[in-house]
Amino acid sequence: MADGEQSPSGRTSASGAWCHFHHGADIGVRGTGPTREAAFEQAALALSAIVTDLDRIAERSAVEVACEAPNDALLLVDWLNALIYRMAVDHMLFRRFEVRIEGRRLVGRAWGEAVDRERHEPAVEPKGATFTALAVDRGPDGSWRAQCIVDV
Amino acid sequence: MDPARFVNVGPTEWRVEPFGAMRVPAVVYADRPLLEAMDDKVFEQVTNVAMLPGIVEASFAMPDAHWGYGFPIGGVAAFDAEEGGVVSAGGVGFDISCGVRLLTTGMKIAGIEPIKDHLGDVLYRSIPAGVGSTSHIRLSDAEMDAMLAGGARWAVGQGYGLAADLERIEEHGCVEGAEPDAVSAHAKARQRDEMGTLGSGNHYLEVQEVAEIYDTDAAAALGLARGDAVISIHCGSRGLGHQIGAEYLREMAVTAPDHGIVLPDLELACAPLASPLGRRYLGAMRAASNCALANREILTHFVRQTFATVLPEARIGLVFDVSHNICKEETHAVAGRRRRLFVHRKGATRAFGPGHPDLPAALKAVGQPVFIGGSMGTGSHVMVGAAGGHAFASACHGAGRSMSRHQALKHWHGRKLIDDLAGRGIVIRSPSPRGVAEEAPGAYKDVHAVVDVADRAGLARKVARLAPRVCVKG
């Protein structure tokens, strides 16, 4: 697989980086950062960027989500699926995230706004985060990576 | 994939004998070029499926097979509950009962050509498509449960559709055994605004021309003739199915060890058919299937309303409605013995051959219609089930992508692509130019090659080729 084949989209900031990577039919999301929380936040940015350019999204309101899982990998899937659920039910797009993880429990906040089809020109809706290419791990330099394929 | 990894059984059949933990062989239907073009992941996935408990005969992959989740897209596998067989949420996927229905219009394409742009505009306004789109339909809790139990039959009862449509839908429009109580509140909440919506991604509504007829008798039986204007709708169970898929996939992945199941890939998450979880998933999955059938029936109602205002002479009839992400309980003969099996088709279409008792009377002589969606530039195909009943009477479902969405974005620009297609006489209406670029015709494999191989392999018979004229994309 072209697991490491990154797309041209992606962004690096002081708090980490996100990118998309190749899957035959769908899209991989990858977040990296100095902490597990930062990697989860960056993966969420990659999720949002599947739908539209992040710069098009304004921060008008926030939602809070919480999830709990027996391991980091499932926690990532739960975090992304919780966001997908809020995107679908609240018709929201998000551009900033904050994650706290204590033990096996994650509490996150997401800032964004309601979908504006004219302004956002949303490309595709995420259906769910999958277990394919799922990984939450640390590199030799100690940085964290959180990734999986998202079905769209 | 490297053909050397297979035993070439014939020009369109490639086999892998069991090795390691495989319980049955793996069989891929393809010619050499299609096989060589497939991702290596297809080999891994089709052999992984062969390791699941209770699998019967073989793990199959259709000519359009490509890298999926656990199962390859284009994967078919059947399981016997009495032999410890499983049902796999991964094997059904997130878009439960995603499928295609084909409508006739009673008109020739020549009658539509002069108003094609206008028709595109009004269809785009009347068919909720794309991220964030909603219809006017809102269901109460009781109505939601009635819809999940009743499927298209419920939709017709509510005035969304015609009773005559029902016999042209798999399971006559209502999958028995649906259990609305097995569907979570989250899944129902996700569906609350999404009844009668098309979705996004590769989902579409197309007005098409019957451009070529391969089998005149079969085409006539389906009500198709060259030059006819027809309509294809491709979509599924929307947010409800996505949520059910995500929730049960997780639960099955976590509990697999409790059932003594070793998963070669977490995405193959499954539970014994005889277990409470397996039974609960079947009830939820069937409810999601009914949601998809109701949704496509409602979309058909919107199409009828739209045509009534723009082309009142049109008479919209249903040729057939097929699902291609589903697990169905069916009877099949295996080694001379008739067995009740749970057939998973992930990106594959049921293709009952002529004479099958579950076919409506009007289609019994010809076989079950099979719709192969291509891209918005290359067209689609109509086939019918063949007599052989290979791979538990299954056939392919589409062209399959040759390029990822991001590779497509490197190659095409949405607005230019829309202009280019307009120059070829194809009207595109979509809220997202980027979404159109991701679905560029060049990002898909050659659908004609796929259906040729399906025909030669005896999976289904070619009937007609459909050329796109108006396409509403989500």
XYZ file of C-alpha atoms in Angstrom:
626
model
C 0.000 0.000 0.000
C 1.072 3.518 -0.481
C 0.720 4.042 3.225
C 3.366 6.671 3.194
C 2.224 8.306 -0.015
C 0.994 11.656 1.112
C -1.291 13.856 -0.852
C -0.408 17.411 -1.744
C -2.877 18.617 0.876
C -1.720 18.920 4.438
C -0.403 21.501 6.806
C 2.277 21.905 9.432
C 1.958 24.216 12.422
C 3.664 24.718 15.747
C 1.317 22.199 17.350
C 1.781 19.434 14.784
C 0.952 18.459 11.230
C -1.749 16.716 9.282
C -1.948 15.172 5.836
C -4.020 12.828 3.730
C -2.662 9.563 2.408
C -3.692 7.227 -0.344
C -6.417 4.583 -0.298
C -7.842 3.040 -3.441
C -11.404 4.267 -2.958
C -11.253 6.555 0.042
C -8.934 8.802 2.030
C -6.418 8.310 4.815
C -6.126 10.918 7.563
C -2.894 11.321 9.523
C -2.054 13.656 12.391
C 1.344 14.030 14.004
C 2.431 16.038 17.005
C 4.554 16.161 20.140
C 1.795 14.540 22.210
C -0.912 11.962 21.635
C -3.482 14.701 22.137
C -1.856 16.882 19.477
C -1.776 13.976 17.017
C -5.498 13.370 17.618
C -6.218 17.070 17.061
C -4.247 17.065 13.826
C -5.993 13.896 12.597
C -9.293 15.693 13.185
C -8.078 18.608 11.036
C -7.291 16.120 8.283
C -10.835 14.754 8.667
C -12.333 18.228 8.212
C -10.108 18.883 5.223
C -11.688 15.891 3.448
C -14.857 17.950 3.237
C -13.557 21.437 2.460
C -10.559 23.742 2.734
C -10.018 24.555 6.389
C -9.529 28.242 5.609
C -13.152 28.419 4.466
C -14.474 27.395 7.892
C -15.163 30.061 10.530
C -15.180 29.508 14.285
C -18.699 30.463 15.276
C -19.598 27.823 17.852
C -18.165 24.832 19.663
C -19.310 21.332 20.513
C -17.944 18.934 23.082
C -17.558 15.198 22.628
C -16.378 12.451 24.942
C -15.471 8.844 24.312
C -13.749 5.948 25.972
C -11.945 2.959 24.497
C -9.726 0.091 25.656
C -6.715 1.225 23.612
C -5.335 4.233 21.745
C -6.237 2.928 18.285
C -9.904 2.420 19.135
C -9.901 5.764 20.929
C -8.814 7.468 17.698
C -11.601 5.736 15.754
C -14.112 6.715 18.439
C -12.892 10.344 18.434
C -13.175 10.676 14.668
C -16.542 8.901 14.587
C -17.840 11.181 17.341
C -16.878 14.167 15.198
C -18.439 12.615 12.089
C -21.632 12.132 14.078
C -21.692 15.788 15.164
C -20.898 16.941 11.636
C -23.848 14.930 10.354
C -26.422 15.660 13.046
C -25.558 19.335 13.594
C -24.655 19.989 9.919
C -21.346 21.404 11.124
C -17.829 21.746 9.809
C -14.946 22.195 12.245
C -11.589 23.931 11.929
C -10.058 23.778 15.418
C -9.875 21.004 17.978
C -8.753 20.520 21.543
C -8.255 17.077 23.039
C -7.655 15.940 26.624
C -6.994 12.282 27.331
C -7.053 10.889 30.854
C -6.557 7.171 31.092
C -8.780 5.613 28.465
C -11.160 8.570 28.288
C -11.025 11.398 25.781
C -12.799 14.716 26.098
C -12.610 16.959 23.057
C -13.889 20.295 21.858
C -14.391 21.271 18.240
C -14.910 24.802 16.919
C -16.596 25.528 13.629
C -19.816 26.577 11.968
C -22.865 25.273 10.136
C -22.335 24.039 6.587
C -22.785 26.797 4.018
C -22.996 24.977 0.696
C -22.199 28.110 -1.331
C -19.157 29.115 0.668
C -17.777 25.723 1.679
C -18.537 23.816 -1.538
C -18.298 20.600 0.523
C -16.747 17.834 -1.560
C -17.751 14.658 0.199
C -19.219 13.506 3.500
C -17.248 11.137 5.731
C -19.262 7.987 6.485
C -17.048 6.562 9.206
C -13.517 6.066 10.482
C -12.259 2.566 9.738
C -9.738 0.135 11.210
C -7.805 0.132 7.944
C -4.264 1.544 8.210
C -5.205 2.340 11.806
C -2.252 3.305 13.986
C -1.503 5.400 17.034
C 2.210 5.208 17.790
C 5.401 7.136 18.498
C 8.301 7.647 16.168
C 12.011 7.387 17.028
C 12.024 11.122 17.756
C 9.233 10.695 20.308
C 6.575 12.370 18.183
C 3.108 10.845 18.017
C 1.266 9.663 14.912
C -2.493 8.995 14.712
C -3.983 7.740 11.450
C -6.659 5.649 9.738
C -8.645 5.438 6.513
C -11.974 7.271 6.442
C -14.773 5.849 4.332
C -16.386 8.569 2.216
C -1.524 -8.328 -8.712
C 0.948 -10.874 -9.929
C -0.940 -13.626 -11.832
C 1.782 -16.061 -10.784
C 0.243 -16.078 -7.299
C -2.863 -17.797 -8.739
C -3.766 -20.979 -10.533
C -5.329 -19.931 -13.818
C -8.465 -22.091 -13.995
C -9.694 -20.512 -17.217
C -9.461 -17.250 -19.127
C -11.545 -15.419 -16.517
C -11.042 -17.402 -13.308
C -8.032 -17.367 -10.985
C -7.798 -19.520 -7.904
C -5.727 -19.644 -4.727
C -5.783 -22.988 -2.924
C -6.047 -22.745 0.862
C -2.839 -21.948 2.708
C -2.198 -20.945 6.289
C -5.476 -20.321 8.104
C -7.610 -20.299 4.928
C -10.589 -22.637 5.247
C -11.615 -22.499 1.578
C -10.008 -21.401 -1.705
C -10.093 -17.841 -2.991
C -11.397 -17.225 -6.502
C -10.997 -14.029 -8.531
C -12.999 -13.525 -11.728
C -10.925 -11.424 -14.106
C -8.985 -11.611 -17.321
C -5.233 -11.207 -17.151
C -5.180 -7.416 -17.729
C -7.822 -6.763 -15.058
C -6.057 -9.100 -12.629
C -2.712 -7.443 -13.237
C -4.280 -4.032 -12.676
C -5.757 -5.005 -9.295
C -4.097 -3.774 -6.099
C -2.052 -6.394 -4.207
C -4.398 -5.681 -1.308
C -7.119 -7.592 -3.169
C -5.041 -10.785 -2.851
C -4.530 -10.159 0.852
C -8.179 -9.362 1.479
C -9.781 -12.133 -0.575
C -7.541 -14.698 1.145
C -8.202 -13.173 4.589
C -11.954 -13.570 4.062
C -11.312 -17.274 3.335
C -10.110 -17.612 6.953
C -13.425 -16.625 8.555
C -15.395 -19.306 10.448
C -18.161 -21.127 8.629
C -17.302 -19.826 5.161
C -18.706 -22.040 2.406
C -17.179 -23.056 -0.939
C -14.817 -20.112 -1.562
C -14.060 -16.455 -1.016
C -14.867 -14.719 -4.299
C -13.810 -11.451 -5.919
C -15.623 -9.910 -8.868
C -13.941 -8.399 -11.971
C -14.176 -4.889 -10.488
C -12.479 -5.913 -7.237
C -10.304 -3.338 -5.530
C -8.845 -2.593 -2.122
C -11.632 -2.297 0.422
C -12.082 -2.693 4.174
C -11.487 -6.230 5.368
C -13.373 -7.573 2.363
C -12.208 -6.362 -1.029
C -14.744 -4.142 -2.748
C -16.251 -6.672 -5.127
C -16.034 -9.437 -2.526
C -18.588 -12.232 -2.071
C -18.638 -14.784 0.737
C -21.344 -17.062 2.150
C -21.573 -18.449 5.666
C -23.552 -21.299 7.201
C -24.982 -20.585 10.653
C -25.080 -24.305 11.428
C -21.346 -24.605 10.868
C -20.332 -21.708 13.103
C -20.671 -19.195 10.317
C -20.436 -15.479 10.972
C -21.983 -12.227 9.893
C -19.447 -9.458 9.384
C -20.247 -5.763 9.778
C -17.007 -5.133 7.900
C -18.164 -7.439 5.127
C -21.270 -5.327 4.615
C -19.568 -1.988 5.095
C -20.669 1.453 6.188
C -23.110 2.196 3.391
C -25.496 -0.636 4.103
C -27.685 -1.568 1.121
C -26.124 1.025 -1.113
C -27.503 0.212 -4.518
C -28.790 1.279 -7.890
C -32.250 1.532 -9.366
C -33.070 2.091 -13.002
C -36.146 4.000 -14.142
C -37.724 4.172 -17.561
C -39.262 7.461 -18.713
C -41.390 6.367 -21.675
C -39.455 8.950 -23.715
C -36.657 8.946 -26.255
C -33.527 10.938 -25.405
C -34.253 13.149 -28.421
C -37.254 14.505 -26.524
C -35.043 15.505 -23.605
C -31.962 16.863 -25.399
C -33.449 20.321 -26.133
C -34.161 21.003 -22.446
C -31.247 19.082 -20.959
C -29.719 22.066 -19.149
C -33.060 23.115 -17.708
C -33.786 19.541 -16.650
C -30.411 19.450 -14.898
C -31.276 22.641 -13.051
C -34.678 21.482 -11.828
C -33.431 18.021 -10.864
C -30.585 19.641 -8.940
C -33.105 21.814 -7.089
C -35.500 18.963 -6.326
C -33.045 16.172 -5.440
C -31.212 16.998 -2.195
C -27.593 16.168 -3.002
C -24.286 16.674 -1.255
C -23.018 17.399 2.232
C -25.536 19.201 4.432
C -28.482 18.713 2.093
C -31.866 17.809 3.555
C -35.345 17.156 2.219
C -38.601 18.392 3.700
C -39.272 14.977 5.233
C -38.887 14.696 9.006
C -39.848 11.478 10.751
C -41.184 11.148 14.296
C -39.796 8.324 16.417
C -42.770 6.123 15.530
C -42.494 6.967 11.835
C -38.779 6.210 11.895
C -39.435 2.734 13.306
C -42.226 2.139 10.792
C -39.880 3.140 7.955
C -37.132 0.837 9.253
C -39.588 -2.069 9.408
C -41.354 -1.336 6.146
C -38.776 -0.075 3.650
C -40.084 0.985 0.253
C -43.456 -0.519 1.190
C -43.656 2.087 3.958
C -42.644 4.844 1.527
C -45.401 3.851 -0.915
C -47.897 3.776 1.960
C -46.909 7.363 2.778
C -47.524 8.469 -0.795
C -43.872 8.447 -1.860
C -44.004 6.067 -4.796
C -46.277 3.644 -6.593
C -47.436 0.211 -5.460
C -46.398 -1.161 -8.841
C -42.775 -0.326 -7.999
C -42.625 -2.829 -5.160
C -42.401 -6.027 -7.182
C -39.431 -4.474 -9.014
C -37.394 -4.127 -5.824
C -35.380 -6.893 -4.190
C -37.450 -8.516 -1.404
C -40.483 -6.732 -2.888
C -39.351 -3.519 -1.252
C -39.305 -4.730 2.343
C -36.595 -6.832 3.960
C -38.132 -9.159 6.519
C -36.520 -9.508 9.932
C -35.650 -5.849 10.402
C -35.430 -4.836 14.055
C -35.735 -1.106 14.617
C -34.957 -1.669 18.301
C -31.488 -2.906 17.304
C -30.791 0.496 15.727
C -29.267 3.003 18.146
C -30.684 6.406 18.978
C -27.562 7.925 17.386
C -28.214 6.133 14.107
C -31.824 7.290 14.068
C -30.792 10.846 14.934
C -28.347 10.830 12.034
C -31.182 9.879 9.682
C -33.698 12.388 10.975
C -32.903 14.999 8.280
C -31.645 12.631 5.599
C -34.690 10.823 4.204
C -34.919 11.491 0.495
C -31.323 12.650 0.090
C -28.783 11.427 -2.430
C -25.578 11.760 -0.423
C -22.181 12.550 -1.884
C -19.042 10.828 -3.130
C -19.796 8.339 -5.872
C -23.557 8.641 -5.444
C -25.490 10.154 -8.309
C -28.723 10.592 -10.186
C -28.273 10.394 -13.941
C -30.505 10.823 -16.951
C -29.039 8.435 -19.490
C -29.509 7.316 -23.060
C -29.799 3.645 -23.923
C -26.881 3.887 -26.313
C -26.386 0.276 -27.278
C -28.349 -2.959 -26.999
C -26.459 -6.250 -26.709
C -29.439 -8.546 -26.121
C -32.639 -7.363 -27.780
C -34.951 -9.901 -26.142
C -33.629 -9.282 -22.657
C -33.736 -5.523 -23.199
C -37.339 -5.759 -24.357
C -38.219 -7.755 -21.257
C -36.785 -4.930 -19.163
C -38.625 -2.317 -21.215
C -35.469 -0.916 -22.825
C -34.875 0.030 -26.446
C -32.096 1.935 -28.158
C -32.480 5.699 -27.850
C -34.659 5.503 -24.740
C -34.151 8.021 -21.958
C -33.706 6.290 -18.599
C -32.724 7.408 -15.107
C -30.288 5.760 -12.690
C -30.197 6.494 -8.960
C -27.185 5.348 -6.935
C -27.311 5.845 -3.164
C -27.755 3.953 0.085
C -28.951 4.056 3.661
C -27.423 7.463 4.347
C -26.352 8.441 7.866
C -28.354 5.699 9.547
C -26.461 2.956 7.736
C -23.122 4.675 8.296
C -23.743 4.898 12.042
C -24.927 1.274 12.319
C -21.869 0.154 10.405
C -19.497 2.094 12.663
C -21.124 0.966 15.905
C -21.407 -2.735 15.104
C -17.972 -2.856 13.504
C -16.491 -1.645 16.781
C -18.572 -3.977 18.927
C -17.729 -6.993 16.765
C -14.021 -6.109 16.744
C -13.896 -5.841 20.525
C -15.902 -9.023 21.195
C -14.405 -11.289 18.519
C -11.995 -12.938 21.008
C -14.947 -13.683 23.313
C -16.453 -15.661 20.425
C -13.168 -17.484 19.835
C -12.670 -15.691 16.542
C -9.176 -14.751 15.393
C -9.458 -11.823 12.988
C -6.777 -11.721 10.291
C -7.721 -8.052 9.857
C -9.635 -6.040 12.477
C -11.803 -4.696 9.675
C -13.212 -8.227 9.213
C -14.969 -7.767 12.554
C -17.728 -10.354 12.800
C -19.866 -12.382 15.198
C -21.345 -15.861 14.952
C -24.704 -15.805 13.188
C -26.114 -17.777 16.094
C -24.883 -15.303 18.741
C -27.034 -12.542 20.256
C -24.714 -9.940 18.698
C -24.889 -11.603 15.286
C -28.676 -11.706 15.419
C -28.883 -8.114 16.665
C -26.639 -6.916 13.838
C -28.747 -8.758 11.259
C -31.842 -7.002 12.619
C -30.144 -3.597 12.477
C -28.607 -4.236 9.056
C -31.988 -5.250 7.636
C -33.514 -2.106 9.112
C -30.781 -0.087 7.379
C -31.537 -1.952 4.172
C -35.160 -0.911 4.469
C -33.982 2.659 5.017
C -32.047 2.479 1.745
C -35.032 1.010 -0.118
C -37.321 3.715 1.297
C -34.784 6.395 0.427
C -34.474 5.325 -3.207
C -38.277 5.105 -3.439
C -38.629 8.653 -2.085
C -36.003 9.924 -4.515
C -37.985 8.269 -7.299
C -41.057 10.130 -6.085
C -39.115 13.408 -6.301
C -38.058 12.492 -9.846
C -41.674 11.824 -10.813
C -42.733 15.170 -9.345
C -39.965 16.959 -11.213
C -40.705 15.331 -14.555
C -44.414 16.073 -14.113
C -43.593 19.780 -14.172
C -40.928 19.744 -16.887
C -41.845 16.816 -19.129
C -45.438 15.880 -18.252
C -45.562 13.342 -21.063
C -42.970 11.203 -19.230
C -44.127 8.041 -17.498
C -41.576 7.014 -14.885
C -41.496 3.248 -14.307
C -39.122 1.136 -12.264
C -37.040 -1.495 -14.071
C -35.464 -2.829 -10.874
C -33.703 -1.861 -7.644
C -30.612 -3.768 -6.509
C -28.378 -3.413 -3.456
C -24.656 -4.078 -3.606
C -23.505 -3.758 0.053
C -25.532 -6.311 1.953
C -25.759 -9.705 3.631
C -28.773 -11.737 2.502
C -30.116 -15.061 3.704
C -30.537 -17.221 0.605
C -30.795 -20.850 -0.439
C -28.009 -22.172 -2.666
C -26.994 -25.613 -3.854
C -23.483 -26.452 -2.678
C -22.029 -29.792 -3.786
C -25.528 -30.998 -4.622
C -26.991 -30.020 -1.244
C -29.362 -27.100 -0.761
C -28.217 -24.959 2.121
C -29.480 -21.833 3.822
C -26.592 -19.372 3.658
C -25.856 -15.786 4.610
C -24.306 -14.295 1.505
C -22.210 -11.146 1.975
C -21.860 -8.982 -1.107
C -19.520 -6.035 -0.543
C -19.595 -4.016 -3.717
C -21.195 -6.926 -5.542
C -24.692 -7.458 -6.907
C -27.039 -10.409 -6.555
C -27.609 -11.845 -10.018
C -30.247 -14.577 -9.920
C -30.446 -16.409 -13.224
C -33.571 -17.078 -15.287
C -36.288 -19.053 -13.536
C -35.269 -18.170 -10.004
C -38.360 -18.346 -7.770
C -37.629 -14.989 -6.088
C -37.851 -13.058 -9.358
C -41.056 -11.189 -10.247
C -43.129 -12.887 -12.938
C -42.246 -10.299 -15.576
C -38.516 -10.964 -15.134
C -38.530 -14.711 -14.475
C -37.634 -15.663 -18.014
C -34.795 -13.192 -18.353
C -33.073 -13.178 -14.940
C -32.448 -10.536 -12.313
C -31.365 -7.143 -13.630
C -27.865 -6.107 -12.595
C -26.796 -2.466 -12.867
C -23.135 -1.632 -13.284
C -22.447 2.004 -12.548
C -19.601 3.580 -14.434
C -18.354 7.130 -14.198
C -20.165 10.319 -15.181
C -18.246 10.362 -18.437
C -18.111 6.747 -19.540
C -21.574 5.414 -18.810
C -23.128 2.408 -17.161
C -24.322 -1.055 -18.106
C -27.409 -3.183 -17.675
C -26.895 -6.913 -17.297
C -29.055 -9.838 -16.176
C -28.180 -12.810 -14.022
C -26.791 -15.817 -15.888
C -27.922 -19.393 -15.575
C -24.694 -20.679 -14.013
C -25.152 -18.974 -10.656
C -21.415 -18.654 -10.034
C -20.265 -17.106 -6.748
C -23.669 -17.637 -5.158
C -25.333 -15.896 -8.098
C -23.316 -12.702 -7.879
C -21.895 -10.181 -10.317
C -19.886 -6.987 -10.246
C -21.300 -3.572 -9.321
C -19.182 -0.872 -10.932
C -15.976 0.077 -12.597
C -13.863 0.462 -9.474
C -11.439 3.319 -9.004
C -8.078 3.261 -10.705
C -6.914 6.364 -8.889
C -7.414 7.703 -5.354
C -9.389 10.872 -4.761
C -6.232 12.843 -4.160
C -4.519 11.506 -7.227
C -7.620 12.626 -9.130
C -7.321 16.127 -7.684
C -3.786 16.314 -9.055
C -5.053 15.524 -12.546
C -8.345 17.390 -12.896
C -9.891 20.700 -11.954
C -13.603 20.513 -11.156
C -14.906 23.515 -13.089
C -12.852 22.692 -16.176
C -14.002 19.090 -16.026
C -17.635 20.237 -15.856
C -17.024 22.421 -18.930
C -15.265 19.599 -20.777
C -18.135 17.205 -20.076
C -20.637 19.859 -21.178
C -18.708 20.001 -24.440
C -19.349 16.279 -24.794
C -23.066 16.795 -24.203
C -23.069 15.764 -20.537
C -24.694 18.203 -18.102
C -23.218 18.079 -14.567
C -24.883 19.675 -11.566
C -23.087 19.484 -8.224
C -22.544 21.708 -5.166
C -18.832 20.900 -5.216
C -16.410 21.299 -8.135
C -13.798 19.545 -6.012
C -16.190 16.633 -5.526
C -16.629 16.433 -9.303
C -12.848 16.383 -9.812
C -12.513 13.558 -7.286
C -15.088 11.606 -9.314
C -13.459 12.341 -12.686
C -14.153 9.680 -15.329
C -10.420 9.110 -15.717
C -10.151 8.119 -12.048
C -12.176 4.979 -12.773
C -11.254 1.743 -14.478
C -12.715 0.847 -17.856
C -16.266 -0.235 -16.978
C -16.674 -1.817 -20.412
C -13.767 -4.194 -19.725
C -15.303 -5.114 -16.374
C -18.702 -6.017 -17.836
C -17.108 -7.882 -20.753
C -15.283 -10.116 -18.305
C -18.392 -10.539 -16.123
C -20.242 -11.683 -19.261
C -17.478 -14.019 -20.410
C -17.113 -15.460 -16.905
C -20.813 -16.335 -16.867
C -21.552 -14.115 -13.860
C -24.149 -12.074 -15.767
C -25.144 -11.343 -19.376
C -24.707 -7.984 -21.081
C -28.007 -6.351 -22.073
C -27.459 -2.653 -22.721
C -25.029 0.235 -22.391
C -26.219 3.540 -20.947
C -24.586 6.864 -21.792
C -24.850 9.789 -19.336
C -26.646 12.957 -20.436
C -27.520 14.734 -17.165
C -25.753 13.949 -13.900
C -26.623 15.263 -10.439
C -23.690 14.582 -8.110
C -23.646 15.075 -4.383
